[in-house]
mmCIF file with all atom_site columns, C-alpha atoms in Angstrom:
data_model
loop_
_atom_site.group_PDB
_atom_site.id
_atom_site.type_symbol
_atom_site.label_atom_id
_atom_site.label_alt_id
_atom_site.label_comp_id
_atom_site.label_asym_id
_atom_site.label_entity_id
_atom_site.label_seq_id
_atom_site.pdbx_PDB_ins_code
_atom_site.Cartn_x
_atom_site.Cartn_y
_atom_site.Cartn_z
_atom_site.occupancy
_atom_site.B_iso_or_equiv
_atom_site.pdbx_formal_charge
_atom_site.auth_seq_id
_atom_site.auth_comp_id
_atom_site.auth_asym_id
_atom_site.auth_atom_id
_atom_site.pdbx_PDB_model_num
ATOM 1   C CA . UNK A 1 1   ? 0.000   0.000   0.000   1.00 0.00 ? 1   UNK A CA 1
ATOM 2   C CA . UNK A 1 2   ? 2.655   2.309   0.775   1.00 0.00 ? 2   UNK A CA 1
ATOM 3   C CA . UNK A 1 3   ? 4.388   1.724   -2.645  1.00 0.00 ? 3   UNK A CA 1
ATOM 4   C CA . UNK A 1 4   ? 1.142   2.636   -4.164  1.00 0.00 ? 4   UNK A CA 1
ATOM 5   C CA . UNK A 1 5   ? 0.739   6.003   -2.160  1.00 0.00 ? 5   UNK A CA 1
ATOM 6   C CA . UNK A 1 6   ? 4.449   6.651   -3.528  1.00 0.00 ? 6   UNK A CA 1
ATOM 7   C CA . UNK A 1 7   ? 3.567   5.942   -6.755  1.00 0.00 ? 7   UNK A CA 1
ATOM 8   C CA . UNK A 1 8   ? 0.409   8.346   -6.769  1.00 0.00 ? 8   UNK A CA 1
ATOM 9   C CA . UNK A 1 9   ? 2.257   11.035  -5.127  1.00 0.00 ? 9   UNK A CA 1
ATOM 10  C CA . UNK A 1 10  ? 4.546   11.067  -7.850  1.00 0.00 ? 10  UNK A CA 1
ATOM 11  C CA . UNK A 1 11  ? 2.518   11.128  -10.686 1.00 0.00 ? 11  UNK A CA 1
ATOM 12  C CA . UNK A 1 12  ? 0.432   13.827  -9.098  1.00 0.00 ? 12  UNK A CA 1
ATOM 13  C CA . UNK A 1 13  ? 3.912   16.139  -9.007  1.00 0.00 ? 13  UNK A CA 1
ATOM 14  C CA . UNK A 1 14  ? 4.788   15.449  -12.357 1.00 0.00 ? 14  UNK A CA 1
ATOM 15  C CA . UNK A 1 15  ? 3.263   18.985  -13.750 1.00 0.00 ? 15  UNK A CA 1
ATOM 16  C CA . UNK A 1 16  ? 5.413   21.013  -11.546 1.00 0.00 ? 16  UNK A CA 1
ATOM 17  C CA . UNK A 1 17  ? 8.003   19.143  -13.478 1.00 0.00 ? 17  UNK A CA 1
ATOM 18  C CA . UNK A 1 18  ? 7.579   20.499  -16.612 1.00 0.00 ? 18  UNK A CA 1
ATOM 19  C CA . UNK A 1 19  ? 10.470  21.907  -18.082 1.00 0.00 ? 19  UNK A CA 1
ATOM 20  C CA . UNK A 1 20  ? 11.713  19.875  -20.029 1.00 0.00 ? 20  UNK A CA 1
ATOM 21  C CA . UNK A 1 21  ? 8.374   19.990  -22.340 1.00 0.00 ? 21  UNK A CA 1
ATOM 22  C CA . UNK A 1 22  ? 8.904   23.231  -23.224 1.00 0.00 ? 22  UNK A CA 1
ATOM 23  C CA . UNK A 1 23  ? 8.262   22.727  -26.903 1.00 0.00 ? 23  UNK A CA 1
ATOM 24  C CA . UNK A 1 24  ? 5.024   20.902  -25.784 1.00 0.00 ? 24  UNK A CA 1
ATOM 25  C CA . UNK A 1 25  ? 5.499   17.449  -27.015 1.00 0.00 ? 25  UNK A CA 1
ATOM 26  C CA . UNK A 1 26  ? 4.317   16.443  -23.780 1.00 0.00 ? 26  UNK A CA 1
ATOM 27  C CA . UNK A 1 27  ? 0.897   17.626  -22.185 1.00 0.00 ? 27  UNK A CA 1
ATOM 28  C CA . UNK A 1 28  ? -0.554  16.876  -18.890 1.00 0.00 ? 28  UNK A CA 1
ATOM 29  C CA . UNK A 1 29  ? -4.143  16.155  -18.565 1.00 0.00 ? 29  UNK A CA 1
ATOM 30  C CA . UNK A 1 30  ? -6.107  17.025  -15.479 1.00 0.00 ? 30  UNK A CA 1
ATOM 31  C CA . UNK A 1 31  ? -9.959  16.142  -15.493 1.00 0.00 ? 31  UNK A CA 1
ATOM 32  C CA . UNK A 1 32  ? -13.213 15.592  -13.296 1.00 0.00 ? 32  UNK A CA 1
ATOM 33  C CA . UNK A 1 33  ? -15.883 13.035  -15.090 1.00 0.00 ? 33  UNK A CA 1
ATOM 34  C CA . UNK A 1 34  ? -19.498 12.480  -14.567 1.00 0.00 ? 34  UNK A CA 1
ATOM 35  C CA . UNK A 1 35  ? -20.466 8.774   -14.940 1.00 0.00 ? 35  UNK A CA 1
ATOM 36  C CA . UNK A 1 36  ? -23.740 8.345   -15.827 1.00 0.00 ? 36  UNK A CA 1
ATOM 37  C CA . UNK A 1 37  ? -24.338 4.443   -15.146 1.00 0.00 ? 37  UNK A CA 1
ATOM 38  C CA . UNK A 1 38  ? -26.100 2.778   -17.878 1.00 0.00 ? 38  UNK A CA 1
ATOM 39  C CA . UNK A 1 39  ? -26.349 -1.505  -16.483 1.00 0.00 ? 39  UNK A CA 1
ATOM 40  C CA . UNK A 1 40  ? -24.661 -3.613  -14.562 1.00 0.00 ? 40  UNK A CA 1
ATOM 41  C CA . UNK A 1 41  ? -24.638 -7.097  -15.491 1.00 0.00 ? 41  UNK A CA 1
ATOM 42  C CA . UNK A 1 42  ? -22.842 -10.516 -14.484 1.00 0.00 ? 42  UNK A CA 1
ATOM 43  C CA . UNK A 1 43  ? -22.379 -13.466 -12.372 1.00 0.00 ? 43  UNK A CA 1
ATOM 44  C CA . UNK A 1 44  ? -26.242 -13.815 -12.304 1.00 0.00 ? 44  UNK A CA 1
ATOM 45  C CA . UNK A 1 45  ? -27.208 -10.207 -11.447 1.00 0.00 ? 45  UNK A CA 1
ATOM 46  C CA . UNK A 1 46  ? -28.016 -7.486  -13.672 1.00 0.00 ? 46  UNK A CA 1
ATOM 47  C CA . UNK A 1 47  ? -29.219 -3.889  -12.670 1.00 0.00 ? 47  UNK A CA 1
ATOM 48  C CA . UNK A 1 48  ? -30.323 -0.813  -14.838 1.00 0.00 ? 48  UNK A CA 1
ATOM 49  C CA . UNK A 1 49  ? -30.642 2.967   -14.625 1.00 0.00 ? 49  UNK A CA 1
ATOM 50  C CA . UNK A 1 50  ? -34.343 2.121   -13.824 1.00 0.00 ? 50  UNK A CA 1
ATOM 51  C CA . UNK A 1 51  ? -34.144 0.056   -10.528 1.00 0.00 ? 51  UNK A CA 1
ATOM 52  C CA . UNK A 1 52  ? -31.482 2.361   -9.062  1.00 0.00 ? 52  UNK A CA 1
ATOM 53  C CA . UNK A 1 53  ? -29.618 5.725   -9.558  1.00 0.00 ? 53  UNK A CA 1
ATOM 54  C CA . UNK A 1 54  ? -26.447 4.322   -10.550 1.00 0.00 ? 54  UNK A CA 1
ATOM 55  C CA . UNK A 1 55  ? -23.919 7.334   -11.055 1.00 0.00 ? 55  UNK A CA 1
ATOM 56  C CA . UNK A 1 56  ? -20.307 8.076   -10.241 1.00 0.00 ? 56  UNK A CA 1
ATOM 57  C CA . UNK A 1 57  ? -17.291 10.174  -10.286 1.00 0.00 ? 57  UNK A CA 1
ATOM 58  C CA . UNK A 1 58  ? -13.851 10.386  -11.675 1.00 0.00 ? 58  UNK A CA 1
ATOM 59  C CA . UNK A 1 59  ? -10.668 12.087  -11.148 1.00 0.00 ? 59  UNK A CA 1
ATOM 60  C CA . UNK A 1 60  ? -7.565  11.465  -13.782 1.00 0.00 ? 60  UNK A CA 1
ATOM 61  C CA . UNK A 1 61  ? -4.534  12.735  -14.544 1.00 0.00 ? 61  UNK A CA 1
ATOM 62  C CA . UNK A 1 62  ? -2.802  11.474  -17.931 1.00 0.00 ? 62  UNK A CA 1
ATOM 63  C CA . UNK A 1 63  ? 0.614   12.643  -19.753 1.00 0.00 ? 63  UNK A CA 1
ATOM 64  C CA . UNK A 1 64  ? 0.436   12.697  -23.497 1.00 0.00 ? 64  UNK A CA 1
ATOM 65  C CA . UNK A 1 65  ? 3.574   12.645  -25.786 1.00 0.00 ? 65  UNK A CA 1
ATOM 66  C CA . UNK A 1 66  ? 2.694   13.899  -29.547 1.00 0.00 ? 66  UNK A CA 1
ATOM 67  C CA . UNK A 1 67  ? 4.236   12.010  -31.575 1.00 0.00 ? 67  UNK A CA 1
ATOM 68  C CA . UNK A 1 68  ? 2.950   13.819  -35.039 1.00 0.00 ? 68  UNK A CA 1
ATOM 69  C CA . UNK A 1 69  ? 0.225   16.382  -35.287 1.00 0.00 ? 69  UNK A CA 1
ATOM 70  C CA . UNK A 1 70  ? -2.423  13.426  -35.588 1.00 0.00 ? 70  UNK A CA 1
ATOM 71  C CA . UNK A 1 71  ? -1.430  10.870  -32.974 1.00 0.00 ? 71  UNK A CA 1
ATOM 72  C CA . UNK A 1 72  ? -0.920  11.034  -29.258 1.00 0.00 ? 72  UNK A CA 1
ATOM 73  C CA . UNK A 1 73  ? 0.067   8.125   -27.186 1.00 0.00 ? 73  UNK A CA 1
ATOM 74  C CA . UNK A 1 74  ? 0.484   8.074   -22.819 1.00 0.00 ? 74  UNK A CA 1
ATOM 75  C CA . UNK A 1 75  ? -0.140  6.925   -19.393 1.00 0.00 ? 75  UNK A CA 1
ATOM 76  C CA . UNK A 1 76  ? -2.383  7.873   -16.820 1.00 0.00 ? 76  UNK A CA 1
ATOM 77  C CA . UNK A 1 77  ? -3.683  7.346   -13.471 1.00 0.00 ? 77  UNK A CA 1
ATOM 78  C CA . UNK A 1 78  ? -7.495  7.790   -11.909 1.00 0.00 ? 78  UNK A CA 1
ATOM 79  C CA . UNK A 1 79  ? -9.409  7.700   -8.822  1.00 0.00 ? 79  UNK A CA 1
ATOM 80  C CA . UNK A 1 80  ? -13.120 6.947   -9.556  1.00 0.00 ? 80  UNK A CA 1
ATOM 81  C CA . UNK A 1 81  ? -15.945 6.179   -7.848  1.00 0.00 ? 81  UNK A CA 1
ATOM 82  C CA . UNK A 1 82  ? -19.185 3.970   -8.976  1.00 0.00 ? 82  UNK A CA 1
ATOM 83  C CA . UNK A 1 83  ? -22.486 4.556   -6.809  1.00 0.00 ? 83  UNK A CA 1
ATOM 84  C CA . UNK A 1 84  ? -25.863 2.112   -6.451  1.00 0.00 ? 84  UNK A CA 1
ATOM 85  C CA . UNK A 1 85  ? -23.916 -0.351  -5.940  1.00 0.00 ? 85  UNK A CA 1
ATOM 86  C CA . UNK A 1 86  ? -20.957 0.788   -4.503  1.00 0.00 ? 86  UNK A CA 1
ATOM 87  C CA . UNK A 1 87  ? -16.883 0.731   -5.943  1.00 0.00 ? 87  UNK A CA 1
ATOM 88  C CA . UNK A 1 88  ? -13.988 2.699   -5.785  1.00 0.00 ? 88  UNK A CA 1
ATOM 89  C CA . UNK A 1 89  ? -11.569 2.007   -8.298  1.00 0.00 ? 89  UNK A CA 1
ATOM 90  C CA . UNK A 1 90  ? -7.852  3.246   -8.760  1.00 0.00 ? 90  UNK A CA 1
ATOM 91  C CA . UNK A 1 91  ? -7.114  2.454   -13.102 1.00 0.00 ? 91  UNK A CA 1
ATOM 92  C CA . UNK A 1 92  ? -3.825  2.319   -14.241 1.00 0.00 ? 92  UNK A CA 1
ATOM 93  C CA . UNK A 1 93  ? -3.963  3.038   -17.811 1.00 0.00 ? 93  UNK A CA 1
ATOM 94  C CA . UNK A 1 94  ? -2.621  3.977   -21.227 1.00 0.00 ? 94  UNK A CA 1
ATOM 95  C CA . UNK A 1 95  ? -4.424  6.963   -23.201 1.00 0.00 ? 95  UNK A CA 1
ATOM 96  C CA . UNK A 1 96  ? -4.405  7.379   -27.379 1.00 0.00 ? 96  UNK A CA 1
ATOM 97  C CA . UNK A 1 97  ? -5.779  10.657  -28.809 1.00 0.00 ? 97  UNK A CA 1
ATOM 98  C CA . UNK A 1 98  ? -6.620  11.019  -32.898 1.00 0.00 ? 98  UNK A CA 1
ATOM 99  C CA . UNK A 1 99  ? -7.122  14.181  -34.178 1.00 0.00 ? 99  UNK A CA 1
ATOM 100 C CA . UNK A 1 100 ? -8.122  12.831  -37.924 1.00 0.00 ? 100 UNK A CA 1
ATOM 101 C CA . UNK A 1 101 ? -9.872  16.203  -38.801 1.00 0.00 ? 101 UNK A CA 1
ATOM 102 C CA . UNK A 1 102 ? -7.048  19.009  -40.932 1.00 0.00 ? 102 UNK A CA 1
ATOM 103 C CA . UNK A 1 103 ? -9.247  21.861  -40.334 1.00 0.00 ? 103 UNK A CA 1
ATOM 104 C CA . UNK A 1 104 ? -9.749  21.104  -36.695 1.00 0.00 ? 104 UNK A CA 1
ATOM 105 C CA . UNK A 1 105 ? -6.808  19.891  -34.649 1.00 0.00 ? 105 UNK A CA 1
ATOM 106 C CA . UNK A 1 106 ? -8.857  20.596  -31.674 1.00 0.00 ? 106 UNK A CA 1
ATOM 107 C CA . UNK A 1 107 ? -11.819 17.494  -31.734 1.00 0.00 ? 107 UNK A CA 1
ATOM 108 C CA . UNK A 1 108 ? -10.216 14.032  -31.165 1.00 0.00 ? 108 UNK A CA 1
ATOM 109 C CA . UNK A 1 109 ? -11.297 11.010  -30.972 1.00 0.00 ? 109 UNK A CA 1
ATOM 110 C CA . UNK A 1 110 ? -9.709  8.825   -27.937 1.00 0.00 ? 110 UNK A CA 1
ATOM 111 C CA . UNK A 1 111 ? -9.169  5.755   -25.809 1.00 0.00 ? 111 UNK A CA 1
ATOM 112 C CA . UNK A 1 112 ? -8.370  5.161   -22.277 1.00 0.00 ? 112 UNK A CA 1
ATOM 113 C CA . UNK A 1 113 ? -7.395  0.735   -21.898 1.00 0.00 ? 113 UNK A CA 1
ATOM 114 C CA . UNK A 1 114 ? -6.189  0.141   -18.088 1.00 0.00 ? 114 UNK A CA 1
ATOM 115 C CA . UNK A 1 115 ? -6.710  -2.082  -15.263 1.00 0.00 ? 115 UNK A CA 1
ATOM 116 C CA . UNK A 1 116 ? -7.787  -1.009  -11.643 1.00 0.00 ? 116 UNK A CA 1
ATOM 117 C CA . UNK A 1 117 ? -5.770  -2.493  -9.083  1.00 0.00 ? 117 UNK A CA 1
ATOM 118 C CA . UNK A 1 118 ? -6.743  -3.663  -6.399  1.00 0.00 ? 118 UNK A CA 1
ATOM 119 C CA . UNK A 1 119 ? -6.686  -4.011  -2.167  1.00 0.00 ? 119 UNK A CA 1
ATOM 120 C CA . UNK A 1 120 ? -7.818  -1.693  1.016   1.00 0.00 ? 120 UNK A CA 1
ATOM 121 C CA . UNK A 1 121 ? -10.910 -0.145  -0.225  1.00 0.00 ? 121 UNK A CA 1
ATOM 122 C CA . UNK A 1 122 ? -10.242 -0.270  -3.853  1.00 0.00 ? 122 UNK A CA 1
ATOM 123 C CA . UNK A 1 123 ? -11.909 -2.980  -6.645  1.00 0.00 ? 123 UNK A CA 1
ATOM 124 C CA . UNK A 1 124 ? -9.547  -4.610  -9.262  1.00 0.00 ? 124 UNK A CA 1
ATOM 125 C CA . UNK A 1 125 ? -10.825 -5.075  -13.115 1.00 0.00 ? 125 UNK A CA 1
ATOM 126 C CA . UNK A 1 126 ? -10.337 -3.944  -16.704 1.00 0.00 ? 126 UNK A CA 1
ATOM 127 C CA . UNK A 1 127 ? -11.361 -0.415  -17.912 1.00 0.00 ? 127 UNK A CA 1
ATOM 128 C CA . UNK A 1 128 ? -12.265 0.695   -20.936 1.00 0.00 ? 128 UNK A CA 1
ATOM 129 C CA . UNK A 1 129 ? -13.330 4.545   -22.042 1.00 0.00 ? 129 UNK A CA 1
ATOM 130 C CA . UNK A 1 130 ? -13.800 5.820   -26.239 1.00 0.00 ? 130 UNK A CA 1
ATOM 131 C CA . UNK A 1 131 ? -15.157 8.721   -26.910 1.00 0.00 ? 131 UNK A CA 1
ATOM 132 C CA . UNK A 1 132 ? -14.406 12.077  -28.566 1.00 0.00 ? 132 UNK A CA 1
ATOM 133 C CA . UNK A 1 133 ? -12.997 15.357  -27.363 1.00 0.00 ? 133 UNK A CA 1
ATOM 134 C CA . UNK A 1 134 ? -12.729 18.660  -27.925 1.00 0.00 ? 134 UNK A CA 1
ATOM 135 C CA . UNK A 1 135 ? -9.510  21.208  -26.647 1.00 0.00 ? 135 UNK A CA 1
ATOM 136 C CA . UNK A 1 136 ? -9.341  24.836  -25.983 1.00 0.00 ? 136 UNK A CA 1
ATOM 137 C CA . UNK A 1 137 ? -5.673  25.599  -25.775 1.00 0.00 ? 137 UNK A CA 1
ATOM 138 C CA . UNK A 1 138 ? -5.904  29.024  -23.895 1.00 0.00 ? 138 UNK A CA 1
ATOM 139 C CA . UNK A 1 139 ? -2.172  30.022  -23.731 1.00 0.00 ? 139 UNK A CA 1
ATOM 140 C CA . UNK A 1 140 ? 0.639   28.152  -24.915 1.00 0.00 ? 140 UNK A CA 1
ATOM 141 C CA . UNK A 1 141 ? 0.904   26.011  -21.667 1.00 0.00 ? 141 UNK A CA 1
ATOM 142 C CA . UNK A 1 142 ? -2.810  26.432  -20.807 1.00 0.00 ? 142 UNK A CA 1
ATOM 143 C CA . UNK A 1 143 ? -5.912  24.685  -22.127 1.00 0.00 ? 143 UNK A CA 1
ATOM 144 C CA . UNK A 1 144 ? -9.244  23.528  -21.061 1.00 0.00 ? 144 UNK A CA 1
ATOM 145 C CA . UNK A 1 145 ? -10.657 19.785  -21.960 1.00 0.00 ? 145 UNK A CA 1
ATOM 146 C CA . UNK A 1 146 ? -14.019 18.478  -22.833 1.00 0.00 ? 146 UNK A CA 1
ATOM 147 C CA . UNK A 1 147 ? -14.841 14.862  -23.132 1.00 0.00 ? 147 UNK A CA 1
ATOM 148 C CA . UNK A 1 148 ? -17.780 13.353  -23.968 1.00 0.00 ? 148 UNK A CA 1
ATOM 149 C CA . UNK A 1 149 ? -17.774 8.944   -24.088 1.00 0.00 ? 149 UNK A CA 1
ATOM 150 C CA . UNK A 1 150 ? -18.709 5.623   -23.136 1.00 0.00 ? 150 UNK A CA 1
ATOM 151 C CA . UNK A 1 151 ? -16.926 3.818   -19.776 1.00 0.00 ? 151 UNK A CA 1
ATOM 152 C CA . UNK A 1 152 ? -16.927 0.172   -19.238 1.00 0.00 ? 152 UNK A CA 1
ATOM 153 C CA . UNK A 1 153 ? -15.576 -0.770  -15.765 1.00 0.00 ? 153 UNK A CA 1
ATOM 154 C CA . UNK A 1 154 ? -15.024 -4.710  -15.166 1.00 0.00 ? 154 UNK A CA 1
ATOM 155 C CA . UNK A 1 155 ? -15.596 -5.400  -11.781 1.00 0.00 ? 155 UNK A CA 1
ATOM 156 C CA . UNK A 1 156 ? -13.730 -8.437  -9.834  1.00 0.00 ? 156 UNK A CA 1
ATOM 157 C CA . UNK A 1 157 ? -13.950 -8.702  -5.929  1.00 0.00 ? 157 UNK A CA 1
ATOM 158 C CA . UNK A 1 158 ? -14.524 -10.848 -3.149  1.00 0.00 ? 158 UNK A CA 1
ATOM 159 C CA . UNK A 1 159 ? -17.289 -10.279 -0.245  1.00 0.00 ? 159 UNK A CA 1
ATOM 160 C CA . UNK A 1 160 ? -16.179 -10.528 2.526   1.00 0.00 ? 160 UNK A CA 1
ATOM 161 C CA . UNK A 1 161 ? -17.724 -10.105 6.397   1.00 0.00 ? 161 UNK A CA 1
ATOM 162 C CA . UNK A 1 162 ? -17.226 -6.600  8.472   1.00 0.00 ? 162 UNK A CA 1
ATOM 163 C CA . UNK A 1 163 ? -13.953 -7.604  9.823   1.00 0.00 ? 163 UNK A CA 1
ATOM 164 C CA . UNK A 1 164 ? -12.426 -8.935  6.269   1.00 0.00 ? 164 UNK A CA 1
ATOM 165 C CA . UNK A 1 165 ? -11.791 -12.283 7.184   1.00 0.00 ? 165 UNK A CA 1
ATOM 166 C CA . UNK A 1 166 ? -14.356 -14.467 6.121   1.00 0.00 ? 166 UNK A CA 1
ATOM 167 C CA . UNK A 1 167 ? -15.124 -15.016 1.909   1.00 0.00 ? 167 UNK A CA 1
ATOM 168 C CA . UNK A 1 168 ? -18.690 -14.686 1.034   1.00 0.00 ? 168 UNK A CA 1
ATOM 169 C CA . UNK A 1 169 ? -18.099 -15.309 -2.253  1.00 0.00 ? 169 UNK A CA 1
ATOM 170 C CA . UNK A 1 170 ? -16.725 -13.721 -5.533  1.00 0.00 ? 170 UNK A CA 1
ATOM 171 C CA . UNK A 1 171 ? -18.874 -10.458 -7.689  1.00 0.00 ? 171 UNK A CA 1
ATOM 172 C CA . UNK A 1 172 ? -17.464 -10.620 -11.816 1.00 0.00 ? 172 UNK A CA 1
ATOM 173 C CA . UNK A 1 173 ? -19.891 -8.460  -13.331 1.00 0.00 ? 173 UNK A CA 1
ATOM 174 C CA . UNK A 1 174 ? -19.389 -5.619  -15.957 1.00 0.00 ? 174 UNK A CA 1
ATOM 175 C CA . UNK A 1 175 ? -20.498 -2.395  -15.760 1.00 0.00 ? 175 UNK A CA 1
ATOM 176 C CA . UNK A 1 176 ? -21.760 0.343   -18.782 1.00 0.00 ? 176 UNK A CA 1
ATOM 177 C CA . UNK A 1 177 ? -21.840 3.981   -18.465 1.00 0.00 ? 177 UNK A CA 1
ATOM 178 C CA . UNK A 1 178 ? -22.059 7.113   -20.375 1.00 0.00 ? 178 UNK A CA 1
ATOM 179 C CA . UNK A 1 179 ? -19.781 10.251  -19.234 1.00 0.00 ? 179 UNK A CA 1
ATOM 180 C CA . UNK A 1 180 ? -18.989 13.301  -19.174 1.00 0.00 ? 180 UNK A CA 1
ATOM 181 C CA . UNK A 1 181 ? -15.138 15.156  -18.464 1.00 0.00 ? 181 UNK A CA 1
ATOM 182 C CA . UNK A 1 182 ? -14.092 18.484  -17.883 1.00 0.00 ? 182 UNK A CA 1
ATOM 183 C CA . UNK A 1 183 ? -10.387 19.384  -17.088 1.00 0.00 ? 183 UNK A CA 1
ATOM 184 C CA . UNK A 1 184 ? -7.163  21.139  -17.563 1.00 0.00 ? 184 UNK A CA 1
ATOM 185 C CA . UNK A 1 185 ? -4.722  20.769  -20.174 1.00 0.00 ? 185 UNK A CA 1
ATOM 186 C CA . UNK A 1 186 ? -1.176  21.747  -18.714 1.00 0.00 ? 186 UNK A CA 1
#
């Protein structure tokens, strides 16, 4: 747990870092997301939108490298949180951006592929976003972020009793949702 602590503290710094991406090859990616929880489905259960609010909330923070004017390839990290029923989940993950369109470098199509890793209060799985995007760049070192997509969040945990000791049994289900991000480009 502690390594993982390390780890996020460190990825968290790397903006104030910056300096050696003055020419802007790299860009760091700071966003809040809206989940708006479509079904969950597996292991013999399956929930919609219409037998309970399901919503959630993300936090990530990704760093791009452009590798042409088109293509962007990089890592990120996330905190997010899935409500009715109830996960936290903490992806690792690596993000591709497109931007196919020549008289529009600013819309982009993109792809978020990760795992969330588990232990304490956190649920291991695949994730899975695609959507499209659109970028403001404000000032050279300064944009804003809009992302509009589709999340699917595998979800693989045990049940367990109050005290953690005792297996229940084993939830593999899947879960769709619909989203929303707004965020910082740095």
């Amino acid at each position: 747990m502690r390594k993982i602590m390390v780890f996020i503290l460190s990825f968290c710094l790397l903006p104030l870092f910056k300096t050696s991406a003055q020419d802007h090859k790299i860009r760091f990616y700071v966003e809040t997301s809206y989940l708006y929880g479509l079904v969950e489905k597996g292991d013999g259960f399956k929930i919609t939108r219409s037998n309970s609010n399901m919503s959630g909330m993300g936090l990530h923070l990704s760093a791009l490298y452009s590798f042409s004017k088109v293509f962007s390839a990089g890592v990120g990290l996330g905190l997010d949180r899935y409500n009715n029923p109830g996960y936290n989940s903490l992806p690792i993950f690596t993000s591709l951006q497109c931007m196919p369109l020549s008289v529009n470098r600013n819309i982009y199509a993109f792809t978020n592929i990760g795992y969330g890793i588990g232990g304490a209060d956190f649920t291991k799985g695949g994730m899975c976003d695609l959507g499209i995007g659109y970028k403001l760049i404000i000032k050279q070192s300064f944009g804003l972020n809009l992302k509009l997509g589709y999340n699917l969040k595998q979800i693989n945990s045990e049940v367990k009793d109050f005290w953690g000791i005792t297996n229940f049994g084993k939830i593999d289900r899947n879960r769709h949702s619909l989203f929303i991000a707004f965020g910082a480009i740095l």
